[in-house]
JSON list of C-alpha atoms in Angstrom, two decimals:
[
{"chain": "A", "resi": 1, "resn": "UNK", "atom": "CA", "xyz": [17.75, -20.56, 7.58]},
{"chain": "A", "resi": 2, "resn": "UNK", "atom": "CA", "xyz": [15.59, -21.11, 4.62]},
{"chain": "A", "resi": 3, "resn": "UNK", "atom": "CA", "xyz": [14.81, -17.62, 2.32]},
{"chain": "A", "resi": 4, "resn": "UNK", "atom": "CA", "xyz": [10.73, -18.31, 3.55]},
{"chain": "A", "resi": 5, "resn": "UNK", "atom": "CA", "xyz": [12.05, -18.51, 7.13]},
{"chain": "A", "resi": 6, "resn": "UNK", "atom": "CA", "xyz": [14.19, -15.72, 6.68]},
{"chain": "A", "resi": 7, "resn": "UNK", "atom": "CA", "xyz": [11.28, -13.52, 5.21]},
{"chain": "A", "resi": 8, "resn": "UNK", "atom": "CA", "xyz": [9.46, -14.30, 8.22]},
{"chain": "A", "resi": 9, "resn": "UNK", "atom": "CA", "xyz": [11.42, -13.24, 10.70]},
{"chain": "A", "resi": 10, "resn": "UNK", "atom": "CA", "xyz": [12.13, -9.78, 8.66]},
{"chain": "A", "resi": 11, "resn": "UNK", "atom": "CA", "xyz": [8.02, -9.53, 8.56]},
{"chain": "A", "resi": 12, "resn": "UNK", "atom": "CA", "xyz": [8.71, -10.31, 12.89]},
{"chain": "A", "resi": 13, "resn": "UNK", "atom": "CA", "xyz": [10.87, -7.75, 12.80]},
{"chain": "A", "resi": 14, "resn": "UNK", "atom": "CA", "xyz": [9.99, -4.70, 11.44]},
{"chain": "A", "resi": 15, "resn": "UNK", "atom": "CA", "xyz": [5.97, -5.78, 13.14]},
{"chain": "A", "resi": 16, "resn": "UNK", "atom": "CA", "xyz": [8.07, -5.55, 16.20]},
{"chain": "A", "resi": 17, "resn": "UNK", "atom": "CA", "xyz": [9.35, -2.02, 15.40]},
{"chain": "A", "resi": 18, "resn": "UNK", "atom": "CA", "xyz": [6.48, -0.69, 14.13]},
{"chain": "A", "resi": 19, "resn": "UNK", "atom": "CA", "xyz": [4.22, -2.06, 16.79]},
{"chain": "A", "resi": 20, "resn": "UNK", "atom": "CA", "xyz": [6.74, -0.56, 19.68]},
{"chain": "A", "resi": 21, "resn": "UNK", "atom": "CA", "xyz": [7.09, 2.84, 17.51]},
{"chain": "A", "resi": 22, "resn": "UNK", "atom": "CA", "xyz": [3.74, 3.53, 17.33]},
{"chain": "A", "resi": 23, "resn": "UNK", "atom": "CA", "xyz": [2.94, 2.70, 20.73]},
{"chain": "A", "resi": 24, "resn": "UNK", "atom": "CA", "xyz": [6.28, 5.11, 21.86]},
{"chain": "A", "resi": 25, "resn": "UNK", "atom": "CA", "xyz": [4.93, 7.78, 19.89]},
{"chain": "A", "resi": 26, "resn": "UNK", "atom": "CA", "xyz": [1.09, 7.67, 21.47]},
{"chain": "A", "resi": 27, "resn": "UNK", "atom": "CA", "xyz": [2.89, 7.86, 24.85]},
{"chain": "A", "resi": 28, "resn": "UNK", "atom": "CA", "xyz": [5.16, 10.76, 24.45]},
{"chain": "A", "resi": 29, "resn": "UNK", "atom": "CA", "xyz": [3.48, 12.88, 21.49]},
{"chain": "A", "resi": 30, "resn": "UNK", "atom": "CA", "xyz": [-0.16, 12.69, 22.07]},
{"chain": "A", "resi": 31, "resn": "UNK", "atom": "CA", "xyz": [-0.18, 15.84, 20.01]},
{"chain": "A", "resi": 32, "resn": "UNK", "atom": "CA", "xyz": [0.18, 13.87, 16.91]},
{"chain": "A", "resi": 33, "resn": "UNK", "atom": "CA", "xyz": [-1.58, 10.65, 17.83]},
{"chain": "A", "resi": 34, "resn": "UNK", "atom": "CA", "xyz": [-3.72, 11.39, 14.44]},
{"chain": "A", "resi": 35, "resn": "UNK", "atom": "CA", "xyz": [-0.80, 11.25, 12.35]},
{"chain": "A", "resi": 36, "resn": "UNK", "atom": "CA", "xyz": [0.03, 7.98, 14.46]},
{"chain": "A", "resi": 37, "resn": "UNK", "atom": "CA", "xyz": [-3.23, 6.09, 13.75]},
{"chain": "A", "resi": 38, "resn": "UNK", "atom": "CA", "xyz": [-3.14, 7.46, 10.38]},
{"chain": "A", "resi": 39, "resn": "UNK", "atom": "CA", "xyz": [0.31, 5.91, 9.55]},
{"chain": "A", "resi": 40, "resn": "UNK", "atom": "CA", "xyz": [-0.41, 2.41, 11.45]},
{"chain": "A", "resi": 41, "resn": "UNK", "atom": "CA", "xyz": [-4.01, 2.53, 9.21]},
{"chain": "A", "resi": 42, "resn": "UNK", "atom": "CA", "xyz": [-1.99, 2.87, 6.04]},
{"chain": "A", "resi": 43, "resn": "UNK", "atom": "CA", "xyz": [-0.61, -0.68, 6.77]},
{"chain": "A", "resi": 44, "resn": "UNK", "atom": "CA", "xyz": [-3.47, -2.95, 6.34]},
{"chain": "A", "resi": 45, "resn": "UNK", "atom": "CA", "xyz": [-5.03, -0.42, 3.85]},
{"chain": "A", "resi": 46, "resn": "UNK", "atom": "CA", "xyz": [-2.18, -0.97, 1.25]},
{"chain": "A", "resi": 47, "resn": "UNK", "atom": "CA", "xyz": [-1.47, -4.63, 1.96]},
{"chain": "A", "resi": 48, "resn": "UNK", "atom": "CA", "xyz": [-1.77, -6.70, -0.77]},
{"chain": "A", "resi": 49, "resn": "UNK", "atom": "CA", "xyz": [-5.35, -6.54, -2.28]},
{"chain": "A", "resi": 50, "resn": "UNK", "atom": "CA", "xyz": [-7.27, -4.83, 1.03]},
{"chain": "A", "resi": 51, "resn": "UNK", "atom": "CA", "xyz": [-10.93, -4.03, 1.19]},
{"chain": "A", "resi": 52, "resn": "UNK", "atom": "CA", "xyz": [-9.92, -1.12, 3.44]},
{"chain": "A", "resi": 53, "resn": "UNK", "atom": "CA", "xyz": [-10.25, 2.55, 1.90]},
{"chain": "A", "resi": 54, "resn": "UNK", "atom": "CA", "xyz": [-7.39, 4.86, 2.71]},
{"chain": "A", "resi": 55, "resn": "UNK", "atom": "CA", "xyz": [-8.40, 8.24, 1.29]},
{"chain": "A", "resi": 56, "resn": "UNK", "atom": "CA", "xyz": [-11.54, 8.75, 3.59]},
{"chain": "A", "resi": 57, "resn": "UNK", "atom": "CA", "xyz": [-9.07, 8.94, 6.51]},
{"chain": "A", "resi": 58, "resn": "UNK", "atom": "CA", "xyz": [-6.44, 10.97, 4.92]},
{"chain": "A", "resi": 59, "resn": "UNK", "atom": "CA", "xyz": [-9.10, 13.42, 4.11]},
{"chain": "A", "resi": 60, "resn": "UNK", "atom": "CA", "xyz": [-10.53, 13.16, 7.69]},
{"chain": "A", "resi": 61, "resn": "UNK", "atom": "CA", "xyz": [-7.54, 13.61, 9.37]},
{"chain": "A", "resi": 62, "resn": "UNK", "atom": "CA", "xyz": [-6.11, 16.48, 6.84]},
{"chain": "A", "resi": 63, "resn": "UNK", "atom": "CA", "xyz": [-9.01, 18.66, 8.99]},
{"chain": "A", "resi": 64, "resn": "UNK", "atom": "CA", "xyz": [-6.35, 18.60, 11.50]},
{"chain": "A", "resi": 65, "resn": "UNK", "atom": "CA", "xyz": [-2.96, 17.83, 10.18]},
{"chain": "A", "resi": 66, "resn": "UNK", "atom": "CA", "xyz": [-0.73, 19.95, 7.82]},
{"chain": "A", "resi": 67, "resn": "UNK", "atom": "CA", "xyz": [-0.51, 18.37, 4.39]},
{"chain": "A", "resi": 68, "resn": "UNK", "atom": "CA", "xyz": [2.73, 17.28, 4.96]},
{"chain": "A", "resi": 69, "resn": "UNK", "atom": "CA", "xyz": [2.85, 15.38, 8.02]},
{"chain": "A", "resi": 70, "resn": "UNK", "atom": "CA", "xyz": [0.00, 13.58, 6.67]},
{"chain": "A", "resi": 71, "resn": "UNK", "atom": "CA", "xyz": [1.88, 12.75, 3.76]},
{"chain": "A", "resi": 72, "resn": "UNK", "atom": "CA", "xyz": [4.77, 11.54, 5.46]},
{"chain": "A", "resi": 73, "resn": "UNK", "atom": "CA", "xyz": [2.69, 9.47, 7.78]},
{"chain": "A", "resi": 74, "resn": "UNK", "atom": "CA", "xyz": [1.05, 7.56, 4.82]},
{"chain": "A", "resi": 75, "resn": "UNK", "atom": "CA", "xyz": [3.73, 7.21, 2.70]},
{"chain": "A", "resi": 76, "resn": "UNK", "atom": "CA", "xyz": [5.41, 5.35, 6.17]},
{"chain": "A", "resi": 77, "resn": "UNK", "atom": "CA", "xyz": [2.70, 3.02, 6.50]},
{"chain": "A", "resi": 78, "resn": "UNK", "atom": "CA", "xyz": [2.76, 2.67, 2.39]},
{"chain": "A", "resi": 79, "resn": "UNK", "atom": "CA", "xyz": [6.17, 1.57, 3.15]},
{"chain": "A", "resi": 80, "resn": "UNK", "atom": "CA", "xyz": [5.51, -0.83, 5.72]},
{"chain": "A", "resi": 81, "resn": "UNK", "atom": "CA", "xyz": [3.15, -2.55, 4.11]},
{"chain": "A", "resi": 82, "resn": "UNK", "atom": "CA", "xyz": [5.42, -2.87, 0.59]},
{"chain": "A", "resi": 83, "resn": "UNK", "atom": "CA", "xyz": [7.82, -4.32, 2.56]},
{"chain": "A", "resi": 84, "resn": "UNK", "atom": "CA", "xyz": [5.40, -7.13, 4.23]},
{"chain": "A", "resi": 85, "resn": "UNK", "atom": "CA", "xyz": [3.78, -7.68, 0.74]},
{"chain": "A", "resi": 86, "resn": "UNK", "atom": "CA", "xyz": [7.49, -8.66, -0.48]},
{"chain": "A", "resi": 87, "resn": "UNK", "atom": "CA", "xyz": [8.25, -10.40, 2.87]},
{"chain": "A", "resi": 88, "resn": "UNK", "atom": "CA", "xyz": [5.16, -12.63, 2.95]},
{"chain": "A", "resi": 89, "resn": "UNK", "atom": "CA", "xyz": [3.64, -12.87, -0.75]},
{"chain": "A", "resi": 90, "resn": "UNK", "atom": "CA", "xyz": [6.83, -13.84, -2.25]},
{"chain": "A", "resi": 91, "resn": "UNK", "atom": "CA", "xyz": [7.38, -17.20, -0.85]},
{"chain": "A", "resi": 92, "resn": "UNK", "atom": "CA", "xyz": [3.36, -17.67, -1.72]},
{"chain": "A", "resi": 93, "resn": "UNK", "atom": "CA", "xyz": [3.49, -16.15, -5.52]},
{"chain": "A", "resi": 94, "resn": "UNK", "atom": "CA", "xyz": [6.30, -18.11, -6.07]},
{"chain": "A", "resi": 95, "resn": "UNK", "atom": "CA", "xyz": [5.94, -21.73, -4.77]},
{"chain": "A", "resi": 96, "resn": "UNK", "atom": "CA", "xyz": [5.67, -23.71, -7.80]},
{"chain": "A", "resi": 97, "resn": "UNK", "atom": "CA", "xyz": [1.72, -25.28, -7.55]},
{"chain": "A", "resi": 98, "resn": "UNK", "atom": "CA", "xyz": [0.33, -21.38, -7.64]},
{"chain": "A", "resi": 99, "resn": "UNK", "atom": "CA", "xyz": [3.27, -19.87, -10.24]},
{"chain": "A", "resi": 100, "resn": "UNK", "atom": "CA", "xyz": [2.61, -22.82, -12.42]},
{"chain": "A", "resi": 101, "resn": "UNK", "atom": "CA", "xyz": [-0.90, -21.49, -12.76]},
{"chain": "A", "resi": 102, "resn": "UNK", "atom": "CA", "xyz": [-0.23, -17.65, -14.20]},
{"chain": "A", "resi": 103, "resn": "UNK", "atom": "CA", "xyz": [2.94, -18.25, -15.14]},
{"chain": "A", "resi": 104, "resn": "UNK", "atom": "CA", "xyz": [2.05, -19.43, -18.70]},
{"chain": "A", "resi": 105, "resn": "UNK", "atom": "CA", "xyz": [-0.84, -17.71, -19.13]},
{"chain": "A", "resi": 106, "resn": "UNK", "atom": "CA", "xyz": [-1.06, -14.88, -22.20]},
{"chain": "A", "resi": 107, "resn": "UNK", "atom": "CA", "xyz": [-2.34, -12.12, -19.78]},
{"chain": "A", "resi": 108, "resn": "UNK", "atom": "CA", "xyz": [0.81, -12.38, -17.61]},
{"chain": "A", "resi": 109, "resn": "UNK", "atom": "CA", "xyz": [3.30, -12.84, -20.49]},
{"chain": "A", "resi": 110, "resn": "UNK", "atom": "CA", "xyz": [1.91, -9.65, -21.93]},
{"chain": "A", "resi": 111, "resn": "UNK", "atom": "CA", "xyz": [1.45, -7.79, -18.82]},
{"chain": "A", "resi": 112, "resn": "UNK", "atom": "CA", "xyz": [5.22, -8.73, -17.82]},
{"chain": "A", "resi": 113, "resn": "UNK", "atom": "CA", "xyz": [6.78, -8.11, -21.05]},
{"chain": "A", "resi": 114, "resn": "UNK", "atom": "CA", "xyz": [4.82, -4.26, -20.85]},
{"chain": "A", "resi": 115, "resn": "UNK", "atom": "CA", "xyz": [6.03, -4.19, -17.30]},
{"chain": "A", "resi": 116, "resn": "UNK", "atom": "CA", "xyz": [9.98, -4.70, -17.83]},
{"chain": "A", "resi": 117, "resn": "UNK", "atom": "CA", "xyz": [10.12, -2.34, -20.12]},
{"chain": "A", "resi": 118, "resn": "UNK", "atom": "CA", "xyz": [9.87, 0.58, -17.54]},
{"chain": "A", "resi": 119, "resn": "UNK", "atom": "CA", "xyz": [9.06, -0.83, -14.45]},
{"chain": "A", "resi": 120, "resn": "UNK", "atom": "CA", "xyz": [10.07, 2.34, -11.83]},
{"chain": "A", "resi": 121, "resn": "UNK", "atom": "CA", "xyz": [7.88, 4.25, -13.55]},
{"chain": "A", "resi": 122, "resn": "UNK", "atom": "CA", "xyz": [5.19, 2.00, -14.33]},
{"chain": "A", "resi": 123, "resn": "UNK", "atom": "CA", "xyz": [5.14, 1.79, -10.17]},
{"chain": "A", "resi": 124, "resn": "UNK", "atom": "CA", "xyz": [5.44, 5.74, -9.93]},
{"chain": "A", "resi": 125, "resn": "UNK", "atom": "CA", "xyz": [2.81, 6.51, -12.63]},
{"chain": "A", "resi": 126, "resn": "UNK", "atom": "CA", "xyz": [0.41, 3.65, -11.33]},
{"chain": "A", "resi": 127, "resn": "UNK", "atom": "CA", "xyz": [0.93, 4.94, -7.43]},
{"chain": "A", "resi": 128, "resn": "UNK", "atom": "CA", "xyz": [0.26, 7.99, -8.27]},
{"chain": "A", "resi": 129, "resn": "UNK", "atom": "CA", "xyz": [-3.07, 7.83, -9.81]},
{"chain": "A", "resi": 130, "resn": "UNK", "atom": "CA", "xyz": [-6.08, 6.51, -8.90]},
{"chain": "A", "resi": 131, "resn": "UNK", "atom": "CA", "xyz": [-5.11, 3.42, -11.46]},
{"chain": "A", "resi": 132, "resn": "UNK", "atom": "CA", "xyz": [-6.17, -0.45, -8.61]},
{"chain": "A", "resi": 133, "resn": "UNK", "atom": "CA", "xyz": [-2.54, -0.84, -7.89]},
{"chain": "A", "resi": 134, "resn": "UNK", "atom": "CA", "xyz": [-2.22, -4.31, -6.89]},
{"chain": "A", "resi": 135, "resn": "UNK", "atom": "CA", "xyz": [-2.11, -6.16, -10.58]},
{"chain": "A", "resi": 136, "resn": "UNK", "atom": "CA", "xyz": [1.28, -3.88, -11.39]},
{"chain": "A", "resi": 137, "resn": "UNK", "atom": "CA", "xyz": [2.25, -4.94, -7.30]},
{"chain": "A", "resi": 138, "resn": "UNK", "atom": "CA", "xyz": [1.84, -8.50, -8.65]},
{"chain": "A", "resi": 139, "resn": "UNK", "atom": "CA", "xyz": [3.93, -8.27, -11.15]},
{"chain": "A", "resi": 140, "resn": "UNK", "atom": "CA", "xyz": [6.58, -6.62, -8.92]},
{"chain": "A", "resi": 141, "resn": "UNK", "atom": "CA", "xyz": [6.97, -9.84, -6.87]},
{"chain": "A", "resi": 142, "resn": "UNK", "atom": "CA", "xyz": [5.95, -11.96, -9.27]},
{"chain": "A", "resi": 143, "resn": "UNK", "atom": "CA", "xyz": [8.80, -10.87, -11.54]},
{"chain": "A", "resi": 144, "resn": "UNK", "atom": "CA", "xyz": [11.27, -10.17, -9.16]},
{"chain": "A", "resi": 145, "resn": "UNK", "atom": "CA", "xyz": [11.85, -7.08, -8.86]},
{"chain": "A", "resi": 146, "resn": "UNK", "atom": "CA", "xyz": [13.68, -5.44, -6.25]},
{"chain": "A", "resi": 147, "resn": "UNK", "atom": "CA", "xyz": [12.28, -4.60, -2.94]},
{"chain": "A", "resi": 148, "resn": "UNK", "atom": "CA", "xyz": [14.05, -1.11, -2.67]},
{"chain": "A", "resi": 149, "resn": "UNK", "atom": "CA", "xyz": [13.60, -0.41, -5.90]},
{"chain": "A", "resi": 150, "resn": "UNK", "atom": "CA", "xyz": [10.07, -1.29, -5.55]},
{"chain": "A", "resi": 151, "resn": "UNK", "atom": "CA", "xyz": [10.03, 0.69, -2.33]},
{"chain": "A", "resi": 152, "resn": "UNK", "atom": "CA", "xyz": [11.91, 3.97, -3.94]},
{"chain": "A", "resi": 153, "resn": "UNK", "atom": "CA", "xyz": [8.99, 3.89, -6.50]},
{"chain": "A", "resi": 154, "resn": "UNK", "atom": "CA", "xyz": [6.41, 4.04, -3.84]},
{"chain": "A", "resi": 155, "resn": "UNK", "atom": "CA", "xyz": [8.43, 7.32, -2.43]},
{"chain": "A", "resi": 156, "resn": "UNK", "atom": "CA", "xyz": [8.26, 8.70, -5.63]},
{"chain": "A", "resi": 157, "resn": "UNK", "atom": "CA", "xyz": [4.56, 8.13, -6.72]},
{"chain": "A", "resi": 158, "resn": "UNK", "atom": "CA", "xyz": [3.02, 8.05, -3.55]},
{"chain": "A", "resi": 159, "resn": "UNK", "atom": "CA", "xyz": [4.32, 11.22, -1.74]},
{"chain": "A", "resi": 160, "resn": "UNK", "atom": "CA", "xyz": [2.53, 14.04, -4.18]},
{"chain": "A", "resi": 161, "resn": "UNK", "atom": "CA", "xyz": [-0.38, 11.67, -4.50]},
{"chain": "A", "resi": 162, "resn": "UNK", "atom": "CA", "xyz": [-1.21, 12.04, -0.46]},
{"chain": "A", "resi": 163, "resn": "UNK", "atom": "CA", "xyz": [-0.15, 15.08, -0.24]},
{"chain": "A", "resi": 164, "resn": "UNK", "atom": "CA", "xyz": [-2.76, 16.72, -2.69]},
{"chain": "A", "resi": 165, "resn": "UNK", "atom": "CA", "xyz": [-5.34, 14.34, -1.06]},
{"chain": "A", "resi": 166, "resn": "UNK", "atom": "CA", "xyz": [-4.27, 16.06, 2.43]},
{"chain": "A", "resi": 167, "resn": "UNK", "atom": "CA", "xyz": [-4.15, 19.33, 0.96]},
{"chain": "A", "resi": 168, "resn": "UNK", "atom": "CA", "xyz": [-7.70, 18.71, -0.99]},
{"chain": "A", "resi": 169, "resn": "UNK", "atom": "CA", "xyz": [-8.87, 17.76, 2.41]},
{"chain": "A", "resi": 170, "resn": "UNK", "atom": "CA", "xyz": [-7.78, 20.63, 4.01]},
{"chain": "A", "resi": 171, "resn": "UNK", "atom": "CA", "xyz": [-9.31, 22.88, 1.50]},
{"chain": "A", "resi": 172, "resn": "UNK", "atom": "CA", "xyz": [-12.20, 21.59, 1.28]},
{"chain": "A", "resi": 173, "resn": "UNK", "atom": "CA", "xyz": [-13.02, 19.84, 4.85]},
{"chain": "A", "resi": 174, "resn": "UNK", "atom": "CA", "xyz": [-15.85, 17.68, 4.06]},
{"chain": "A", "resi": 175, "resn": "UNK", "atom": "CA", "xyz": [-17.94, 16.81, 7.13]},
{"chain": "A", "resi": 176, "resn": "UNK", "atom": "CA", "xyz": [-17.44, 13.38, 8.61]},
{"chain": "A", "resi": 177, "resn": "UNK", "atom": "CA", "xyz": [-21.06, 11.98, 7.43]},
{"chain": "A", "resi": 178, "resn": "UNK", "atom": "CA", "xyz": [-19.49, 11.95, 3.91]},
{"chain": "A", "resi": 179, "resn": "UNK", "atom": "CA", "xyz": [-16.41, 10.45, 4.54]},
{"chain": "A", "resi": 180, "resn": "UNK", "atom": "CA", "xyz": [-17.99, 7.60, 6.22]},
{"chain": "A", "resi": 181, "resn": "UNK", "atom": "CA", "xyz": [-20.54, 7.74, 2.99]},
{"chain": "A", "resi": 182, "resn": "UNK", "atom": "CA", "xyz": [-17.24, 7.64, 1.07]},
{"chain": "A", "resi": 183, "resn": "UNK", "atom": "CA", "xyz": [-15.54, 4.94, 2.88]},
{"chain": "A", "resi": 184, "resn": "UNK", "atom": "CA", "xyz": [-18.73, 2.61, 2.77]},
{"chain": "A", "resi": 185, "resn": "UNK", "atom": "CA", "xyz": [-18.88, 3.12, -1.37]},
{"chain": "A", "resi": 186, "resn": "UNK", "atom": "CA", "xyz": [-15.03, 2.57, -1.51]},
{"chain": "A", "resi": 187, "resn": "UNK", "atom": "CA", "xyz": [-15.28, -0.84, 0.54]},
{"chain": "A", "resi": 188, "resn": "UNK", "atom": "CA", "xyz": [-18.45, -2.10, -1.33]},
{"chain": "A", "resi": 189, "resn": "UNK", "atom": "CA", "xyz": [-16.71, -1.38, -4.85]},
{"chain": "A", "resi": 190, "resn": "UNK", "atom": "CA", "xyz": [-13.73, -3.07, -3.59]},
{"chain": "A", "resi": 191, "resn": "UNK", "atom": "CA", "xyz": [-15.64, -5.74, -2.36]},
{"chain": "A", "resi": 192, "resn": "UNK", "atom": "CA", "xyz": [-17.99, -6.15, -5.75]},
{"chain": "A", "resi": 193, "resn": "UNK", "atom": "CA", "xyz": [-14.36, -6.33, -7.66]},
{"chain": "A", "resi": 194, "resn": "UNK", "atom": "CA", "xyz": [-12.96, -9.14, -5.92]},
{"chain": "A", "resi": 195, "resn": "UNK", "atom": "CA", "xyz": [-16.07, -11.01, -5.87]},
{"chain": "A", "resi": 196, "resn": "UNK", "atom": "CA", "xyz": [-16.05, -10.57, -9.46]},
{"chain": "A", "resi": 197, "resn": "UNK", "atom": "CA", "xyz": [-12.12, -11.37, -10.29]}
]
């Protein structure tokens, strides 16, 4: 089996899991189906570059949910989707008619160079702020850097960082008008931005 092929069939996999996890835990905790939806949201909103604002629903959903479990439920779908980002944008990042084109370029040899120097905690501190995270996620598969480590930084950075959204939420529990409002801003900026890149 060929590494792409292989990389597939993880991506298969763990779909499988999570797919057949979250519909398990609808069915016998409909309690915490909020949490649920949260986590499986957190997938396509932290896939590679995604239009999709996560923050409006982390603060929605915070109304109901104690800071922590909607912590842990985001930082499970951040996970997810790190490991389908390495599983299915390696084998594209690195096939040699797209690498050939950044490979050589000033920006990347700069931006590596910066990044190898401390690259867990370029991930943490980048994850953790509101810093666009996908150009230092680029470089992570770009450059090959390892998936758990890569993963382990995500844990790191990304826990505190949803859990003082949830708790902000909490706190402050904005009515629902404004986090749509919010969500529509967040997806036209992120749609302006790659129109522009």
């Amino acid at each position: 089996m060929t590494q792409s092929a292989r990389k597939w069939s993880l991506f298969a996999l763990t779909a499988v899991v999570v797919l057949s996890g979250g519909a398990l835990s609808l069915w016998y905790f409909p309690e915490q189906r909020g949490l649920v939806w949260l986590g499986l949201y957190t997938i396509p909103s932290h896939m590679f570059v995604s239009p999709f604002p996560h923050e409006p629903l982390l603060l929605y959903y915070a109304k109901s949910y104690p800071a922590i479990g909607c912590a842990i439920a985001s930082l499970a779908g951040c996970l997810v989707a790190g490991m389908w980002d390495y599983f299915l944008f390696i084998p594209l990042i690195h096939h040699p008619r797209l690498r050939v084109k950044y490979v050589n370029t000033g920006l990347y040899k700069r931006s590596v160079d910066f990044f190898r120097k401390w690259p867990f905690w370029a991930l943490v501190g980048v994850g953790f702020t509101p810093i666009p995270f996908y150009p230092i996620k680029f470089l992570s598969i770009a450059d090959g850097y390892p998936m758990t480590k890569y993963l382990a930084a995500l844990v790191v950075g990304r826990t505190p960082r949803y859990y003082a959204i949830a708790y902000l939420g909490y706190v402050l529990n904005l009515p629902n008008w404004s986090l749509v409002a919010l969500a529509l801003v967040f997806l036209a900026v992120t749609l302006y931005m790659n129109r522009k890149s």
